[in-house]
XYZ file of C-alpha atoms in Angstrom:
650
model
C -2.814 3.029 13.102
C -1.487 -0.497 13.458
C 1.758 -0.654 11.361
C -0.386 1.977 9.788
C -3.480 0.817 7.980
C -3.037 4.040 6.024
C 0.336 2.856 4.757
C -0.822 -0.738 4.269
C -3.840 0.275 2.213
C -2.566 3.492 0.665
C -5.355 5.617 2.122
C -5.495 9.116 0.632
C -4.822 12.215 2.752
C -7.545 13.248 5.163
C -10.101 15.777 4.003
C -11.025 17.770 7.077
C -13.047 20.276 5.061
C -15.601 17.785 3.784
C -15.186 15.427 6.724
C -14.342 17.494 9.818
C -14.979 14.590 12.200
C -13.247 11.645 10.515
C -11.286 13.007 7.545
C -12.628 10.091 5.482
C -14.177 10.432 2.046
C -15.501 7.918 -0.457
C -11.951 7.476 -1.729
C -10.914 6.238 1.719
C -13.660 3.620 1.597
C -12.542 2.429 -1.842
C -8.927 2.263 -0.718
C -9.871 0.323 2.416
C -11.872 -2.190 0.377
C -9.036 -2.549 -2.132
C -6.468 -3.032 0.623
C -8.494 -5.665 2.451
C -9.111 -7.582 -0.773
C -5.497 -7.410 -1.945
C -4.243 -8.827 1.360
C -6.849 -11.602 1.454
C -6.238 -12.728 -2.132
C -2.616 -13.538 -1.318
C -4.036 -16.648 0.383
C -6.124 -17.872 -2.553
C -5.901 -21.398 -3.898
C -4.464 -21.723 -7.436
C -7.954 -21.779 -8.966
C -9.214 -18.976 -6.759
C -12.145 -20.973 -5.343
C -11.010 -20.647 -1.754
C -9.170 -18.073 0.293
C -7.472 -20.153 2.968
C -6.563 -17.418 5.408
C -4.121 -18.276 8.207
C -5.325 -18.985 11.711
C -7.175 -21.565 13.806
C -10.065 -23.199 11.943
C -13.689 -22.875 12.923
C -15.725 -25.896 13.928
C -16.858 -26.196 10.299
C -13.354 -27.102 9.098
C -10.798 -25.595 6.764
C -12.651 -26.292 3.491
C -15.709 -24.406 4.692
C -13.447 -21.664 6.046
C -11.829 -21.329 2.609
C -15.241 -20.905 0.969
C -16.007 -18.310 3.618
C -12.909 -16.391 2.555
C -14.057 -16.376 -1.061
C -17.683 -15.486 -0.341
C -17.222 -12.742 2.226
C -14.525 -10.926 0.299
C -16.676 -11.267 -2.851
C -19.296 -9.237 -1.016
C -16.828 -6.378 -0.540
C -15.755 -6.641 -4.173
C -19.388 -6.584 -5.278
C -20.143 -3.367 -3.447
C -16.844 -1.861 -4.604
C -17.360 -2.555 -8.317
C -21.117 -1.963 -8.438
C -20.725 1.363 -6.671
C -18.156 2.389 -9.277
C -20.491 1.563 -12.144
C -18.517 -1.524 -13.154
C -15.048 -0.032 -12.980
C -12.720 -2.759 -11.760
C -9.188 -1.337 -11.748
C -7.701 -4.337 -9.923
C -9.314 -7.078 -11.979
C -11.259 -8.431 -9.036
C -14.205 -9.840 -10.942
C -12.057 -12.005 -13.187
C -10.634 -13.685 -10.091
C -14.067 -14.288 -8.618
C -15.336 -15.645 -11.923
C -12.436 -18.109 -12.056
C -13.072 -19.106 -8.459
C -16.758 -19.704 -9.133
C -15.839 -21.949 -12.046
C -13.300 -23.937 -10.029
C -15.423 -24.231 -6.892
C -18.524 -25.591 -8.631
C -16.925 -28.171 -10.950
C -17.013 -30.997 -8.413
C -18.731 -29.652 -5.292
C -18.360 -31.879 -2.276
C -15.050 -33.391 -3.376
C -12.202 -33.194 -0.873
C -9.633 -31.276 -2.885
C -8.019 -27.855 -2.975
C -10.757 -26.074 -4.947
C -14.152 -27.787 -4.665
C -16.730 -26.056 -2.534
C -18.435 -28.083 0.185
C -22.066 -28.954 -0.443
C -24.792 -26.990 1.297
C -26.550 -29.284 3.772
C -28.842 -28.843 6.800
C -27.574 -26.392 9.390
C -26.846 -29.099 11.967
C -24.991 -31.306 9.457
C -22.955 -28.966 7.260
C -24.644 -25.622 7.425
C -21.941 -22.991 7.120
C -21.890 -23.131 3.296
C -25.529 -21.970 3.408
C -24.392 -18.773 5.125
C -21.767 -18.225 2.459
C -24.194 -18.948 -0.389
C -25.962 -15.667 0.375
C -22.743 -13.691 -0.040
C -21.968 -15.508 -3.287
C -25.486 -14.835 -4.596
C -25.420 -11.189 -3.536
C -21.971 -10.699 -5.062
C -23.234 -12.162 -8.338
C -26.341 -9.993 -8.264
C -24.417 -6.799 -7.606
C -21.961 -7.478 -10.439
C -24.293 -9.192 -12.903
C -23.479 -7.117 -16.026
C -19.741 -7.556 -15.571
C -19.503 -11.109 -14.233
C -22.584 -13.345 -14.390
C -23.710 -12.255 -17.854
C -20.240 -13.049 -19.215
C -20.034 -16.589 -17.828
C -20.582 -19.593 -20.041
C -23.942 -21.309 -19.652
C -22.176 -24.344 -18.185
C -20.679 -22.324 -15.328
C -23.979 -20.555 -14.760
C -25.803 -23.899 -14.542
C -23.255 -25.329 -12.116
C -23.397 -22.214 -9.944
C -27.186 -22.405 -9.865
C -27.124 -26.061 -8.894
C -24.762 -25.387 -6.004
C -26.754 -22.373 -4.828
C -30.002 -24.348 -4.857
C -28.638 -26.415 -2.017
C -29.573 -23.444 0.180
C -33.202 -23.789 -0.929
C -33.361 -27.532 -0.288
C -31.910 -27.783 3.198
C -32.919 -26.621 6.667
C -31.498 -23.323 7.967
C -30.912 -22.544 11.629
C -34.013 -21.038 13.230
C -32.979 -17.406 12.993
C -31.617 -14.947 10.414
C -30.352 -17.966 8.435
C -33.696 -18.099 6.595
C -32.606 -14.920 4.836
C -29.767 -16.822 3.155
C -32.040 -18.941 0.917
C -34.176 -15.804 0.561
C -31.170 -13.967 -0.878
C -30.159 -16.894 -3.082
C -33.705 -17.130 -4.435
C -33.771 -13.394 -5.089
C -30.644 -13.642 -7.193
C -31.918 -16.640 -9.166
C -35.171 -14.854 -9.898
C -33.278 -11.735 -10.971
C -31.469 -13.725 -13.684
C -34.570 -15.498 -14.961
C -34.059 -18.740 -13.043
C -36.901 -18.458 -10.580
C -39.523 -21.158 -10.019
C -41.819 -22.547 -7.335
C -38.786 -23.510 -5.242
C -37.378 -19.982 -5.165
C -40.820 -18.519 -4.511
C -41.385 -20.776 -1.516
C -37.980 -19.951 -0.016
C -38.808 -16.267 -0.177
C -42.332 -16.750 1.187
C -41.071 -18.786 4.137
C -38.430 -16.212 5.062
C -40.948 -13.376 4.754
C -43.421 -15.206 7.000
C -40.779 -15.708 9.668
C -39.532 -12.142 9.384
C -43.048 -10.899 10.119
C -43.244 -13.198 13.123
C -39.911 -11.972 14.445
C -40.709 -8.291 14.085
C -41.315 -6.921 17.580
C -41.771 -3.200 16.927
C -39.665 -0.051 17.335
C -37.761 -1.154 14.210
C -36.334 -4.233 15.956
C -36.462 -7.901 15.016
C -35.768 -10.819 17.315
C -33.157 -13.096 15.775
C -35.408 -16.147 15.887
C -38.310 -17.118 18.127
C -36.678 -15.969 21.362
C -35.483 -12.584 22.562
C -32.118 -12.154 20.867
C -31.742 -8.493 19.887
C -28.281 -7.458 18.714
C -26.230 -6.283 15.726
C -27.832 -8.942 13.512
C -30.700 -6.480 13.133
C -28.561 -4.136 11.065
C -26.219 -6.472 9.222
C -28.791 -9.211 8.457
C -32.463 -8.802 9.359
C -32.766 -5.338 7.798
C -29.950 -5.602 5.261
C -31.038 -8.599 3.200
C -34.733 -7.811 2.597
C -34.321 -4.086 1.976
C -31.275 -4.512 -0.249
C -33.120 -7.212 -2.194
C -36.091 -4.889 -2.734
C -33.809 -1.979 -3.627
C -31.913 -3.996 -6.245
C -35.171 -5.351 -7.669
C -36.801 -1.924 -7.821
C -39.728 -3.308 -5.809
C -41.358 -0.176 -4.416
C -43.883 -2.012 -2.218
C -41.279 -4.136 -0.448
C -38.884 -1.192 -0.271
C -41.556 0.877 1.467
C -42.276 -1.865 4.015
C -38.691 -2.708 4.874
C -37.530 0.879 4.496
C -40.025 2.165 7.048
C -38.815 -0.435 9.531
C -35.166 0.426 8.944
C -35.941 4.108 9.425
C -37.550 3.356 12.787
C -34.694 1.035 13.724
C -32.143 3.761 13.058
C -34.002 6.149 15.381
C -32.533 4.155 18.264
C -29.696 2.200 16.687
C -27.883 5.263 15.310
C -27.430 6.411 18.921
C -25.505 3.204 19.668
C -22.202 4.451 18.199
C -19.834 6.344 20.459
C -18.271 9.680 19.713
C -15.074 7.801 18.810
C -16.953 5.756 16.194
C -17.177 2.542 18.230
C -20.309 0.413 18.031
C -21.610 -1.161 21.208
C -19.630 -4.183 22.331
C -22.737 -6.322 22.745
C -24.115 -9.545 21.271
C -22.447 -12.258 19.231
C -20.240 -12.146 16.128
C -18.540 -8.947 17.254
C -15.495 -9.826 15.158
C -17.526 -8.488 12.200
C -16.635 -5.076 13.651
C -17.588 -2.240 11.284
C -20.348 -4.350 9.705
C -22.327 -2.814 12.576
C -22.698 0.312 10.425
C -24.254 -1.568 7.481
C -27.806 -0.547 8.385
C -26.796 3.106 8.607
C -25.121 2.916 5.193
C -28.083 1.111 3.639
C -30.432 3.730 5.019
C -28.394 6.456 3.313
C -28.235 4.500 0.029
C -31.987 3.844 -0.099
C -33.158 7.071 1.525
C -34.863 5.197 4.352
C -33.177 6.902 7.290
C -33.937 9.571 9.893
C -30.339 10.797 9.664
C -28.999 13.539 7.448
C -26.422 12.404 4.867
C -23.685 14.127 6.866
C -24.634 12.374 10.090
C -24.850 9.034 8.281
C -21.337 9.460 6.899
C -20.083 10.485 10.326
C -21.373 7.202 11.783
C -20.214 4.840 9.025
C -16.823 6.476 8.472
C -16.312 6.827 12.202
C -16.863 3.096 12.662
C -14.506 2.152 9.834
C -11.791 4.476 11.058
C -12.235 3.369 14.666
C -11.196 -0.188 13.852
C -8.512 0.630 11.286
C -6.826 2.830 13.892
C -6.975 0.264 16.691
C -5.282 -2.785 15.265
C -8.191 -4.642 13.667
C -5.928 -5.085 10.637
C -2.614 -6.816 11.256
C 0.712 -6.104 9.609
C -0.267 -8.604 6.913
C -3.306 -6.515 5.995
C -5.759 -9.161 7.245
C -8.623 -8.620 9.645
C -7.878 -10.527 12.824
C -10.242 -12.573 14.949
C -11.165 -10.207 17.732
C -12.189 -6.608 18.346
C -9.335 -4.101 18.247
C -6.735 -6.783 17.655
C -6.962 -10.532 18.317
C -9.217 -11.326 21.280
C -10.336 -14.897 21.875
C -13.126 -14.087 24.348
C -14.931 -12.078 21.655
C -15.302 -15.151 19.430
C -17.760 -18.005 18.960
C -17.014 -21.600 17.929
C -18.165 -20.815 14.398
C -15.538 -18.071 14.073
C -12.823 -18.956 11.571
C -9.973 -17.009 9.934
C -12.244 -15.495 7.274
C -15.197 -14.796 9.563
C -14.211 -11.154 10.188
C -14.829 -10.441 6.508
C -18.565 -10.156 7.101
C -17.316 -6.660 7.900
C -17.641 -6.354 4.102
C -21.304 -5.523 4.645
C -20.308 -2.026 5.723
C -19.204 -1.398 2.135
C -22.884 -1.286 1.133
C -22.269 2.447 1.606
C -20.280 2.365 -1.657
C -23.530 1.731 -3.546
C -23.986 5.472 -3.077
C -21.970 6.699 -6.076
C -19.557 9.585 -6.111
C -21.582 12.788 -5.813
C -24.362 11.156 -3.785
C -25.408 13.258 -0.750
C -23.809 10.643 1.515
C -20.414 11.700 0.157
C -21.128 15.236 -1.073
C -22.661 16.633 2.129
C -20.292 17.763 4.894
C -20.055 15.483 7.895
C -22.266 16.347 10.829
C -22.171 15.230 14.441
C -23.292 11.701 15.257
C -26.342 11.361 17.540
C -24.091 10.517 20.510
C -22.111 13.748 20.050
C -25.007 16.032 20.891
C -26.649 16.679 24.252
C -26.912 13.879 26.800
C -29.715 11.498 25.850
C -31.620 8.631 27.421
C -33.799 6.575 25.112
C -35.908 3.514 25.894
C -36.592 0.823 23.281
C -39.548 -1.116 24.711
C -39.672 -3.821 22.038
C -36.141 -4.939 22.807
C -36.123 -4.032 26.502
C -33.210 -1.637 26.012
C -32.312 1.626 27.682
C -29.734 3.632 25.714
C -27.764 6.319 27.544
C -25.289 8.670 25.866
C -23.206 11.541 27.200
C -21.949 14.242 24.881
C -18.985 15.291 27.025
C -17.144 12.009 26.434
C -19.137 10.407 23.581
C -19.720 7.271 25.656
C -22.836 5.229 24.929
C -24.212 2.662 27.356
C -26.844 0.009 26.708
C -28.783 -1.257 29.725
C -30.052 -4.682 28.811
C -33.450 -5.675 30.167
C -34.654 -7.716 27.231
C -32.068 -9.528 25.085
C -30.878 -12.957 26.203
C -30.189 -15.278 23.249
C -32.111 -18.152 24.874
C -34.455 -20.152 22.637
C -38.064 -20.551 23.858
C -37.648 -24.345 23.988
C -34.289 -24.174 25.759
C -33.840 -24.830 29.450
C -31.787 -22.410 31.494
C -28.323 -23.515 32.518
C -25.602 -21.504 34.200
C -23.079 -23.411 32.102
C -24.481 -21.694 28.992
C -24.320 -18.144 30.333
C -23.137 -15.841 27.550
C -21.217 -12.742 28.685
C -22.314 -10.966 25.500
C -26.011 -11.074 26.500
C -26.272 -11.879 30.227
C -24.863 -8.667 31.659
C -26.982 -5.768 32.861
C -25.116 -3.207 30.770
C -22.722 -2.765 27.837
C -20.942 0.236 26.350
C -18.820 1.595 23.517
C -15.713 1.864 25.724
C -15.869 -1.343 27.761
C -16.315 -5.019 27.075
C -17.630 -7.771 29.297
C -15.173 -9.790 31.320
C -14.574 -13.367 30.224
C -16.674 -16.237 31.511
C -13.737 -17.374 33.675
C -13.402 -14.038 35.497
C -15.731 -12.137 37.808
C -18.730 -11.016 35.794
C -19.079 -7.263 35.322
C -22.471 -5.507 35.494
C -24.112 -8.470 37.150
C -26.439 -9.139 40.088
C -25.809 -12.589 41.508
C -27.094 -14.556 44.460
C -24.750 -17.032 46.129
C -26.383 -20.070 47.721
C -24.376 -22.929 49.198
C -21.176 -21.516 47.748
C -22.547 -21.401 44.190
C -22.906 -18.008 42.491
C -25.922 -17.568 40.187
C -26.045 -16.635 36.521
C -28.561 -14.580 34.538
C -29.957 -16.334 31.463
C -33.552 -15.760 30.349
C -34.534 -12.103 30.776
C -38.199 -11.154 31.209
C -38.901 -7.442 30.556
C -41.040 -5.550 33.058
C -41.317 -2.301 31.141
C -39.366 0.777 30.101
C -39.862 4.424 29.307
C -38.130 7.771 29.028
C -38.749 11.457 29.523
C -36.791 14.669 29.242
C -33.212 13.750 30.246
C -34.000 10.457 31.961
C -35.258 6.959 31.296
C -35.783 3.552 32.862
C -36.016 -0.129 32.060
C -36.799 -3.144 34.226
C -36.747 -6.930 34.033
C -36.682 -10.063 36.150
C -34.841 -13.347 35.979
C -34.558 -16.667 37.752
C -31.048 -17.077 39.166
C -29.606 -20.351 37.855
C -26.699 -22.176 39.448
C -23.781 -24.203 38.047
C -23.798 -26.809 40.837
C -26.585 -28.717 42.576
C -30.178 -27.856 41.607
C -30.205 -25.274 38.839
C -32.752 -23.105 40.659
C -33.868 -22.386 44.220
C -37.630 -22.490 44.906
C -39.253 -19.022 44.839
C -35.918 -17.266 44.327
C -36.069 -14.524 41.707
C -34.465 -11.154 41.050
C -36.184 -8.023 39.762
C -33.913 -5.323 38.344
C -34.499 -1.670 37.503
C -32.133 0.832 35.888
C -32.861 4.560 35.937
C -30.455 6.689 33.882
C -29.782 10.427 34.192
C -26.746 12.088 32.603
C -23.858 9.700 33.135
C -25.414 8.206 36.278
C -27.290 4.939 36.681
C -29.546 4.196 39.605
C -29.571 0.411 39.951
C -32.338 -1.038 42.087
C -32.834 -4.753 42.688
C -35.438 -6.681 44.620
C -34.391 -10.177 45.630
C -37.337 -12.439 46.454
C -37.281 -15.794 48.197
C -33.643 -15.752 49.271
C -32.904 -18.756 51.542
C -31.037 -18.427 54.836
C -27.334 -17.904 54.281
C -27.728 -16.375 50.809
C -25.548 -13.479 49.706
C -26.214 -10.937 46.972
C -23.423 -9.334 44.977
C -23.525 -6.654 42.316
C -20.706 -5.544 40.058
C -20.165 -2.449 37.962
C -18.242 -1.635 34.799
C -14.938 -3.410 34.064
C -12.211 -0.871 33.274
C -8.443 -0.557 33.132
C -7.467 0.905 36.531
C -4.823 3.044 34.814
C -6.935 4.020 31.810
C -8.974 7.131 31.025
C -12.348 5.386 31.474
C -13.592 5.385 35.076
C -16.127 3.081 36.668
C -17.863 3.977 39.914
C -20.264 1.916 42.036
C -21.695 3.138 45.359
C -24.111 1.336 47.648
C -27.042 3.539 48.711
C -29.268 1.059 50.529
C -28.940 -2.549 51.609
C -25.341 -3.049 50.552
C -22.808 -3.692 53.327
C -19.487 -4.342 51.595
C -17.499 -2.739 48.788
C -14.355 -3.933 47.005
C -12.523 -3.927 43.680
C -12.031 -7.316 42.039
C -9.434 -8.103 39.415
C -10.308 -9.581 36.024
C -6.905 -10.947 34.923
C -8.062 -11.874 31.412
C -9.075 -8.298 30.831
C -11.594 -7.310 28.185
C -11.576 -6.493 24.495
C -10.603 -2.949 25.536
C -8.073 -3.567 28.287
C -5.387 -6.215 28.901
C -6.234 -6.100 32.585
C -9.317 -4.816 34.301
C -10.851 -4.292 37.689
C -14.507 -4.582 38.567
C -16.163 -2.782 41.503
C -18.325 -5.115 43.594
C -20.883 -4.667 46.362
C -22.069 -7.430 48.679
C -24.773 -8.052 51.266
C -26.282 -10.986 53.125
C -29.927 -11.442 52.148
C -32.808 -13.544 53.442
C -36.363 -13.536 52.150
C -37.077 -10.246 50.402
C -34.389 -7.600 50.122
C -34.369 -4.274 48.268
C -30.901 -3.118 47.224
C -30.076 0.321 45.814
C -26.813 1.510 44.250
C -25.478 4.312 42.097
C -23.187 3.477 39.184
C -21.472 5.544 36.528
C -19.099 5.137 33.619
C -17.247 8.112 32.223
C -14.326 9.061 30.024
C -14.766 12.750 30.791
C -11.669 13.952 32.721
C -13.719 16.842 34.121
C -16.359 14.572 35.645
C -16.448 14.914 39.410
C -16.477 11.881 41.674
C -19.674 11.548 43.737
C -19.037 11.995 47.449
C -18.955 8.684 49.285
C -19.953 10.052 52.670
C -23.306 9.323 54.287
C -24.689 12.238 56.269
C -27.304 10.679 58.501
C -29.473 7.629 58.768
C -32.914 8.990 59.647
C -33.933 5.391 60.227
C -32.878 2.083 58.698
C -34.843 2.814 55.522
C -34.021 6.494 54.934
C -30.505 7.671 54.057
C -29.299 11.144 53.185
C -26.229 11.048 50.936
C -23.898 14.019 50.783
C -22.704 14.970 47.322
C -23.862 16.336 44.024
C -25.689 13.277 42.635
C -28.165 11.798 45.102
C -28.970 13.425 48.423
C -31.778 11.234 49.765
C -32.852 7.611 49.423
C -35.981 6.274 51.105
C -37.052 2.638 51.058
C -40.512 1.784 52.384
C -41.238 -1.927 51.925
C -41.377 -2.345 48.117
C -41.118 1.329 47.172
C -37.893 3.252 46.595
C -37.792 7.038 46.430
C -34.635 8.871 45.377
C -34.087 12.642 45.415
C -31.477 13.922 42.975
C -29.208 16.662 44.271
C -28.795 18.589 41.038
C -32.395 19.698 40.613
C -34.339 18.152 43.483
C -36.183 15.782 41.137
C -37.606 12.625 42.670
C -37.657 9.139 41.206
C -40.169 6.687 42.650
C -39.856 2.962 41.927
C -42.695 0.713 43.070
C -42.460 -3.080 42.908
C -45.738 -4.973 42.667
C -46.679 -8.582 42.025
C -44.563 -9.171 38.968
C -44.735 -5.504 37.980
C -42.614 -2.375 38.271
C -43.722 1.220 37.904
C -41.358 4.189 37.731
C -42.292 7.866 38.102
C -39.915 10.785 37.851
C -40.420 14.452 38.327
């Protein structure tokens, strides 16, 4: 552990009888919450209204960042105290009560304590985000905090919170912030037409954003990421659970259960969540949906498997430097890492990790804590699972616990937004992500990317259009297409498009691309996984058809997992239509054999027999690719049509 999080937080000894995988028990969770809160409160203002944590400010400014410190840590305190039935051995709630009093006396004033006003998202929106944490903290601790406040403080708090109901949220999960505020106000007898409308509007949008398979889009586009667990499922189901609303609990609980069927597979055997999507500095908040499922009973996982996932995620980050020697969560992934961040990330932003402590709402003796830990989904047999609604293909290997996400559907581009290479986001644009690798920075060679270079300009992948997905016994596929966009000159080239297919088996990935409309002089390049060349994780990329060049490219800025990284890259000149086939793999299994690189014979220019234990024959006939797998002789057939892809395997 970093300067030992165990020493910093006074974690109890491991219990390998109850928790054979992680050693963590409920007492470890309480100690972690207490340690994080103790360290953060050292930076409180005299009145306790703001926690001005050290570090570079977000684009919202230091006053908003200080409110963020108060609100997000209050969420952890709320779960901690409520889960203990009101026991508050460190006097946390008195501090938060004092801070609420000080922050709402003169909101909007530029002084050391006053909270900024909640305004429209594009004017001064960040306080709206924090209002939900304040409201949820108050709701969780109502008998011990809110009910003991004077009526004057209650009225002032309500007035400040109502700013969230009267201003415009961003067009995504932000609508759940006024929803949560309204839920709290109604729970304390302060509901009215304004609170009802805020909840109705959020519910309407949530229905519109639900795409099936337990997944919501984060807004009107196709952004699918960790916000599903720590926001889009968390707020409505927790609201219904706290209200005792059986109808709403049934609706949202059924969706969370379905979500966890796929999402619970997205944690590696080492506890790591997928390094994918924005706001990754929230770290172990990724397990919030798993914990909420265990608390409410809406989960496909056993209590022991749920605890394995949530405790594994918490321990993963505590052991890898997420907490500095000062006891504070840093801005980054393991430790500080600038490329992981967004412009809205400030010193207190990582404390949305507090959402993971929803697991503490399961009291001592609850099956989540009383049942012995069981293996996580990624620790069983190799699995390949398609998620059609999101355009995902999830691939896990039990030998090394590595999970890979092949992205053919999530792009974080609004429907009304034009595509620009300048806005390419490494956390969405790549073809694949994993629990042991991170994307390279925007300034380095892109990993897991198919680009077309025209006139010296290399293309980016922005809006992703799914073409289908599916899975069978031990294999699966997903496909999509995109318009290559360029940073210089015209943003697009007439008729140029790229269709991409991933077929996964075991640890192997068959990557097939069809480039259409390539102008004379164009060049296609494809990269694989970015890994530390001296590390235990190995990345392999082999051209099987159409590729003419192979090299390793350095990524000097490294990734969130490695200070330096190399990226394998294939290249080929393309004109008109070109079908390109490659085999990729990512493994941390030291026993994994390297596929033979030799080519036995070229029957003709479209049929290649590959020596080795993975693929032994590749045939390309116009727009159809047939691959024979060496292990069992199975054949995979990929047929490109007019804007369609079909995949058969057997």
